[in-house]
Amino acid sequence: MAGTTEENIKERTLVNVDGGSPTAAERAFLDELVQGLGRGQVDEGHATRTTYSADQGPLPERHLPLAVVWAESVGDVQLIVRTCAAHDVPIVPRGAGTGVSGGAHATAGCIVLSLERMTRILDLNPDDETAVVEPGVINADLNAAAAVHGLMYAPDPASYKMSTIGGNVATNAGGLRCAKYGVTRDSVLALDVVMADGSLLHTGHQTFKGVAGYDLTALLVGSEGTLGIVVGITVRLKYLPREIHTIAAFYQDFRSAAAGVLAVGKARVQPAIMELLDNGTLEQLDDINGSDLQKRGRSLLLVQTDGFGAAAEADVVRRVLADTGATVTMEPSAEAEMLVELRRNSRGVEVDDEFRVGEDIAVPRSRLVDFVAELEAMAIRFNVKLKVVAHAGDGNLHPTFWLDRVDPATDADALIRLNAALDESIRVGLAMGGTITGEHGVGQYKLRWLGLEQPEAVRELQRRIKELFDPAGILNPGKAI
């Protein structure tokens, strides 16, 4: 298994890679970009290149890009792609950099193409219940604009206040409301995409239904910038719920809380949100916010119902969870809603590195309790720390394994144990019918496990698709497949 030998650990040790001054060919390329765009859109400064060289995922090796380039229009993206194609320079697209799988990590000799300045909501049609946005639009900003019309954009990753719609599309991001409303792909109707040769392609349709030809829109959603650069997104909006009820259920152990999730499902209630937090997460939230969650239980299940039937559904959920041994909030309360916001921020200011890795494994809901038990056993067996939050409504868990740094000799052993725990969690999750990533994407970091999930015939077909879309291999190389 990858990650269980000292040799593999050494390969993942952080290395700073900076090519220094550009070569004559690179200088000519950069000058051409500046001439076409303007100096305000191209930055070769060391500090900027360092800042934009990685997202929030584990960083085995740091490469600094030749430059960070900001696009401000579709025409800019086309010019950048054509210039890169002519000079055979790789392109790493980037939104807000909130990804946690290394999908926006710079690669050798690349430019980082930032789309964060493309922030226009081009159209919002309340009658058709659709919106057309540029890739740099912040998720929360689209929701604020839609709310004026009694609508919402349903996908809501925990980073919704800072992550961009383009980045959400790149990774097929999920979020807290996935249990009821699905992931990003379920809300995307059409895309405008700059291809590897700089041409502009429109896929999809303006209607909710449409099955003409192959579904290229669905293929591009989640492709992590490896097939094209998304410059326009048409999304379907949902009705803003008139009524929301939030229930907090405290349990004395995590496995009992996971069983509560299954009990709600057996009651045939469909909550909008079902979030599960273990004792380690409650401890962290108490430390950060000065709360006393741990005094009330060692695990917390948050359930939110919405729509005109929210009250009736909430009553059923309360009864079911109380029957499973939980201490349940029996009335709507501001505190329960506050707990949902704490859950959204439960990642805190932490960034994954080689000593702390948050995973993104999804298993069938029927195996949720079993997988939680296995994770707890792994933490003991490998002597690593563990905390878990989960989008329990769809079986998507985010276990975080970590260890404190001590000294070089101790740290080397710790890394071996940490990676062994990570590998074991993947192996067990897959054996239960799960997947290595429910919503964060493969990026760069999870490539080590992709072959365990997908047979070689499937991976080869994906490589052939990549070659068709990007013959020169300049679009986010070394990611996703």
XYZ file of C-alpha atoms in Angstrom:
481
model
C 0.000 0.000 0.000
C 1.188 3.557 -0.741
C 2.308 5.587 2.238
C 3.525 2.745 4.440
C 7.269 2.808 3.750
C 9.990 5.283 4.681
C 10.824 5.650 0.998
C 7.297 6.838 0.221
C 7.373 9.203 3.203
C 10.564 10.799 1.907
C 8.874 11.320 -1.448
C 6.149 13.326 0.296
C 8.526 15.517 2.298
C 7.959 19.179 1.461
C 10.466 20.493 -1.059
C 10.551 24.090 -2.275
C 11.082 24.189 -5.998
C 11.676 27.566 -7.654
C 13.304 27.808 -11.029
C 14.778 31.232 -10.215
C 15.011 33.727 -13.045
C 13.016 32.791 -16.157
C 14.840 31.399 -19.169
C 14.901 33.362 -22.389
C 11.966 31.325 -23.728
C 9.997 31.835 -20.519
C 10.805 35.561 -20.589
C 9.458 35.815 -24.133
C 6.295 33.972 -23.090
C 5.728 36.213 -20.060
C 6.336 39.370 -22.089
C 3.769 38.192 -24.623
C 1.223 37.690 -21.851
C 1.889 41.166 -20.435
C 1.579 42.699 -23.885
C -1.768 41.022 -24.421
C -3.225 41.622 -20.958
C -1.432 44.434 -19.167
C 0.929 44.430 -16.187
C -1.927 44.566 -13.685
C -2.943 41.064 -14.703
C 0.453 39.325 -14.575
C 2.511 39.090 -11.379
C 5.941 37.466 -11.265
C 6.688 38.483 -7.679
C 7.993 35.766 -5.386
C 5.464 36.461 -2.623
C 2.496 36.320 -4.994
C 3.731 33.182 -6.696
C 4.190 31.526 -3.304
C 0.711 32.515 -2.107
C -0.943 31.188 -5.264
C 1.202 28.061 -5.576
C -1.102 25.868 -3.479
C -4.644 25.420 -2.229
C -5.485 24.128 1.272
C -4.660 20.497 0.483
C -1.586 18.579 1.668
C 1.469 19.803 -0.212
C 4.058 17.070 -0.872
C 6.207 19.358 -3.014
C 5.963 23.087 -3.692
C 6.465 24.383 -7.208
C 6.299 28.103 -7.811
C 4.518 29.076 -11.044
C 6.249 31.248 -13.608
C 3.596 33.863 -12.856
C 0.111 34.364 -11.500
C -2.223 35.589 -14.242
C -5.643 37.111 -13.611
C -8.337 36.853 -16.256
C -11.051 39.521 -16.233
C -13.099 38.362 -19.220
C -13.733 35.374 -21.452
C -11.493 37.017 -24.047
C -8.685 37.166 -21.500
C -8.981 33.453 -20.782
C -8.886 32.674 -24.506
C -5.799 34.834 -24.990
C -4.050 33.224 -22.005
C -4.843 29.691 -23.154
C -3.751 30.387 -26.739
C -0.499 31.935 -25.555
C 0.197 29.009 -23.235
C -0.626 26.534 -26.012
C 1.779 28.282 -28.382
C 4.586 28.122 -25.810
C 3.662 24.716 -24.347
C 3.195 26.172 -20.853
C 0.920 24.283 -18.418
C -2.077 26.096 -16.900
C -3.336 25.533 -13.358
C -6.775 27.166 -12.994
C -7.697 28.568 -9.586
C -10.716 30.091 -7.910
C -10.518 31.082 -4.248
C -8.016 28.349 -3.387
C -10.291 26.709 -0.791
C -9.875 23.198 -2.227
C -8.356 20.558 0.040
C -7.117 17.918 -2.432
C -4.347 19.804 -4.205
C -6.352 20.431 -7.370
C -4.940 23.960 -7.583
C -1.346 23.130 -6.606
C 1.130 24.616 -9.064
C 3.127 22.205 -11.191
C 6.600 22.639 -12.683
C 6.843 25.392 -15.291
C 3.168 26.371 -15.112
C 1.253 29.584 -14.745
C -1.562 29.830 -12.219
C -4.649 31.229 -13.944
C -6.814 32.986 -11.371
C -10.479 33.476 -12.249
C -11.307 35.352 -9.035
C -11.824 38.680 -10.850
C -14.599 37.297 -13.071
C -17.348 38.050 -10.552
C -20.413 39.093 -12.557
C -23.857 37.577 -12.197
C -24.739 37.864 -15.878
C -28.401 36.945 -15.560
C -30.849 35.942 -12.864
C -34.253 34.922 -14.210
C -36.792 34.366 -11.409
C -39.437 33.056 -13.825
C -37.150 30.413 -15.308
C -35.477 29.924 -11.895
C -32.024 30.066 -13.425
C -28.902 32.184 -13.122
C -25.861 32.655 -15.339
C -22.650 33.539 -13.535
C -18.971 33.994 -14.153
C -16.653 31.517 -12.397
C -15.388 33.972 -9.772
C -18.814 34.604 -8.244
C -18.784 33.688 -4.542
C -21.340 31.037 -3.597
C -22.829 33.209 -0.825
C -23.135 36.210 -3.156
C -25.207 34.222 -5.648
C -27.432 33.070 -2.807
C -27.908 36.644 -1.598
C -28.916 37.766 -5.092
C -31.302 34.819 -5.518
C -32.910 35.348 -2.091
C -34.346 38.693 -3.263
C -36.580 36.635 -5.564
C -37.418 33.935 -3.002
C -34.870 31.550 -4.532
C -31.591 29.945 -3.521
C -28.617 28.186 -5.057
C -28.812 24.857 -3.241
C -25.172 23.568 -3.125
C -23.567 25.014 0.020
C -20.044 23.788 0.771
C -18.808 24.726 4.229
C -16.617 27.331 2.497
C -19.658 28.954 0.822
C -18.762 32.423 2.140
C -15.468 32.387 0.229
C -15.484 29.594 -2.378
C -16.348 30.406 -5.986
C -18.977 28.828 -8.192
C -16.250 27.993 -10.712
C -14.271 26.154 -8.045
C -17.427 24.369 -6.890
C -17.980 23.239 -10.491
C -14.368 22.109 -10.859
C -14.612 19.713 -7.918
C -18.358 18.964 -8.077
C -18.518 20.334 -4.537
C -21.122 19.176 -2.074
C -22.096 20.756 1.212
C -24.447 20.562 4.122
C -27.665 20.572 2.063
C -26.526 17.631 -0.093
C -28.818 15.242 1.782
C -31.840 16.804 0.092
C -30.603 18.899 -2.808
C -27.629 16.992 -4.184
C -24.167 18.162 -5.240
C -23.082 20.888 -7.670
C -23.634 18.722 -10.751
C -27.330 18.415 -9.862
C -27.744 22.202 -10.159
C -25.681 22.912 -13.310
C -27.600 23.193 -16.578
C -24.994 24.588 -18.967
C -21.360 25.652 -19.175
C -19.236 27.977 -21.276
C -15.765 26.484 -21.527
C -12.505 27.644 -23.075
C -10.883 24.601 -24.609
C -7.176 23.767 -24.754
C -6.788 25.522 -28.125
C -8.486 28.711 -26.903
C -11.809 28.078 -28.627
C -15.072 28.670 -26.747
C -17.555 25.822 -26.307
C -21.099 25.982 -24.925
C -22.568 22.794 -23.478
C -25.928 21.978 -21.967
C -29.233 23.819 -22.108
C -31.366 26.508 -20.466
C -34.178 24.079 -19.663
C -34.439 21.840 -16.619
C -34.726 18.802 -18.887
C -32.606 18.031 -21.925
C -31.151 14.745 -23.154
C -29.832 15.550 -26.633
C -26.510 13.816 -27.236
C -23.857 12.988 -24.667
C -23.994 14.949 -21.420
C -20.759 16.925 -21.771
C -21.850 19.331 -19.055
C -21.948 16.537 -16.488
C -18.544 15.323 -17.716
C -16.979 18.755 -17.275
C -18.412 19.254 -13.792
C -15.877 17.658 -11.460
C -13.120 17.462 -14.091
C -10.942 19.805 -12.010
C -9.852 22.013 -14.904
C -8.239 19.124 -16.780
C -10.576 19.240 -19.799
C -11.271 22.956 -20.192
C -11.470 26.289 -18.350
C -15.032 27.053 -17.214
C -15.845 30.725 -17.873
C -19.647 30.709 -17.555
C -22.095 28.610 -15.544
C -25.871 28.340 -15.935
C -27.407 27.013 -12.739
C -30.844 25.943 -11.652
C -32.205 27.710 -8.576
C -34.491 26.241 -5.930
C -37.244 27.786 -3.856
C -36.024 29.489 -0.692
C -37.702 27.548 2.127
C -40.437 29.508 3.927
C -39.865 27.502 7.082
C -36.793 25.860 8.612
C -36.575 23.749 11.767
C -33.228 22.769 13.275
C -32.804 19.955 15.792
C -29.729 19.305 17.924
C -29.385 15.786 19.323
C -26.571 15.000 21.776
C -25.383 11.402 22.171
C -22.921 9.799 24.545
C -20.932 8.185 21.724
C -20.406 8.656 18.010
C -21.661 5.255 16.922
C -25.033 5.834 18.611
C -25.334 9.137 16.758
C -24.579 7.375 13.468
C -27.322 4.878 14.292
C -29.656 7.838 14.806
C -29.047 8.831 11.185
C -30.298 5.455 9.996
C -33.318 5.699 12.308
C -34.357 8.971 10.685
C -34.060 7.342 7.275
C -36.248 4.443 8.356
C -38.881 7.005 9.428
C -38.880 8.117 5.760
C -38.170 11.772 6.550
C -35.906 13.680 4.143
C -34.023 16.394 6.058
C -32.201 19.100 4.158
C -29.218 18.802 6.512
C -27.911 15.913 8.634
C -24.509 16.655 10.126
C -22.613 14.485 12.565
C -19.829 15.761 14.849
C -17.684 13.576 17.075
C -16.173 14.376 20.475
C -12.886 15.615 19.008
C -14.761 18.134 16.904
C -16.888 19.251 19.871
C -13.694 19.721 21.884
C -12.219 21.886 19.128
C -15.394 23.977 18.853
C -15.468 24.491 22.629
C -11.840 25.650 22.573
C -12.430 28.070 19.719
C -15.829 29.443 20.736
C -15.870 29.094 24.504
C -18.935 26.833 24.314
C -19.766 23.854 26.544
C -20.873 21.266 23.991
C -18.835 18.448 25.564
C -20.743 18.777 28.830
C -23.933 17.829 26.983
C -22.677 14.826 25.064
C -19.764 13.227 23.267
C -21.340 13.436 19.813
C -23.780 15.799 18.152
C -26.260 15.135 15.346
C -27.686 18.251 13.694
C -30.807 17.855 11.581
C -32.550 20.577 9.624
C -35.894 20.219 7.879
C -37.204 22.819 5.485
C -40.228 23.736 3.370
C -43.921 23.849 4.188
C -43.749 20.474 5.941
C -40.706 21.387 8.045
C -42.544 21.423 11.398
C -44.207 18.056 10.871
C -40.951 16.474 9.729
C -39.094 17.974 12.676
C -41.600 16.457 15.106
C -40.965 13.012 13.635
C -37.186 13.511 13.787
C -37.305 14.601 17.437
C -39.337 11.554 18.427
C -37.117 9.148 16.506
C -33.878 10.557 17.906
C -35.190 10.614 21.466
C -36.091 6.949 21.060
C -32.475 6.201 20.110
C -31.181 7.664 23.371
C -30.371 11.229 22.345
C -30.945 14.377 24.355
C -32.940 16.374 21.823
C -33.880 20.039 21.549
C -37.676 19.890 21.511
C -38.434 23.414 20.264
C -36.999 25.575 17.481
C -34.105 27.542 18.946
C -31.511 30.063 17.917
C -28.915 27.864 19.592
C -29.580 24.920 17.266
C -29.224 27.208 14.239
C -26.019 28.613 15.744
C -24.686 25.061 16.035
C -25.188 24.566 12.289
C -23.046 27.659 11.679
C -20.408 26.285 14.055
C -20.455 23.069 12.032
C -19.872 25.034 8.838
C -16.771 26.488 10.471
C -15.645 23.295 12.207
C -12.569 23.090 9.989
C -11.437 26.332 11.628
C -8.218 27.869 10.392
C -6.513 24.521 9.928
C -4.785 23.686 6.674
C -3.827 20.128 5.801
C -0.157 19.277 5.642
C 1.939 16.138 5.968
C 1.107 15.860 9.693
C -2.644 16.540 9.416
C -4.877 15.192 6.671
C -8.643 15.561 6.477
C -10.221 12.905 4.291
C -13.418 12.790 2.253
C -14.622 9.191 2.187
C -18.225 8.287 1.401
C -19.790 4.927 2.234
C -23.327 3.569 1.813
C -25.433 4.942 4.651
C -26.148 1.422 5.878
C -22.401 1.056 6.620
C -22.033 4.371 8.427
C -21.996 2.861 11.923
C -19.541 0.123 10.849
C -17.163 2.611 9.237
C -17.196 4.907 12.253
C -16.267 1.933 14.466
C -13.398 1.033 12.118
C -12.070 4.617 12.133
C -12.015 4.705 15.922
C -10.176 1.388 16.006
C -7.632 2.628 13.450
C -6.795 5.682 15.535
C -5.960 3.421 18.469
C -4.106 0.837 16.387
C -1.851 3.369 14.642
C -1.593 5.687 17.667
C -2.814 8.771 15.827
C -5.333 11.439 16.735
C -8.755 11.434 15.090
C -11.755 13.671 14.751
C -14.709 13.167 12.436
C -17.445 15.318 10.962
C -19.842 13.886 8.436
C -22.537 14.838 5.991
C -24.371 11.921 7.533
C -27.449 12.233 5.348
C -25.527 10.936 2.336
C -22.799 8.903 4.061
C -19.961 11.346 3.327
C -17.463 11.420 6.208
C -14.558 13.760 6.811
C -12.216 11.942 9.189
C -9.103 13.918 10.094
C -6.020 12.042 11.255
C -3.220 14.078 12.751
C -0.121 14.044 14.948
C 1.872 16.765 16.660
C 5.384 17.512 15.480
C 8.063 16.621 18.036
C 11.550 16.174 16.551
C 12.932 14.819 13.240
C 13.419 11.237 14.453
C 10.011 11.016 16.135
C 8.315 12.800 13.247
C 9.578 10.277 10.686
C 7.911 7.438 12.586
C 4.781 9.531 13.093
C 4.446 10.112 9.357
C 4.672 6.400 8.682
C 1.885 5.730 11.190
C -0.241 8.593 9.898
C -0.033 7.453 6.287
C -0.693 3.871 7.307
C -3.894 5.027 9.031
C -4.926 7.000 5.951
C -4.296 4.038 3.655
C -6.231 1.739 5.962
C -9.209 4.123 6.091
C -9.342 4.153 2.300
C -9.026 0.381 2.027
C -11.799 -0.239 4.558
C -14.060 2.412 3.023
C -13.702 0.889 -0.425
C -14.343 -2.599 0.928
C -17.646 -1.313 2.294
C -18.682 -0.109 -1.166
C -17.442 3.444 -0.674
C -15.384 5.966 -2.622
C -12.142 7.843 -1.974
C -13.813 11.236 -2.433
C -17.410 12.293 -1.976
C -17.019 15.986 -2.797
C -13.456 17.303 -2.565
C -12.139 15.797 -5.782
C -9.075 13.670 -6.475
C -6.787 16.616 -7.125
C -3.131 15.760 -6.728
C -3.124 14.180 -3.284
C -5.660 11.388 -3.810
C -4.107 10.090 -7.034
C -2.209 7.603 -4.867
C -5.530 5.843 -4.115
C -7.440 6.226 -7.384
C -6.219 2.893 -8.752
C -7.693 1.125 -5.730
C -11.167 2.343 -6.674
C -11.099 2.394 -10.466
C -9.883 -0.510 -12.602
C -7.231 0.170 -15.197
C -9.706 -0.047 -18.103
C -11.712 2.832 -16.600
C -8.612 4.917 -15.950
C -7.340 4.337 -19.486
C -10.660 5.507 -20.932
C -10.397 8.671 -18.844
C -6.854 9.263 -20.095
C -8.101 8.951 -23.665
C -10.862 11.478 -22.986
C -8.273 13.832 -21.494
C -6.093 13.438 -24.597
C -9.053 14.235 -26.853
C -9.885 17.439 -24.980
C -6.269 18.454 -24.272
C -3.846 16.831 -26.745
C -0.804 18.758 -25.500
C -1.604 18.042 -21.855
C -1.350 21.680 -20.700
C -4.587 21.841 -18.655
C -3.904 21.181 -14.972
C -1.534 18.257 -15.591
C -1.109 15.598 -12.923
C -4.543 16.116 -11.386
C -7.860 14.224 -11.190
C -7.086 11.101 -13.270
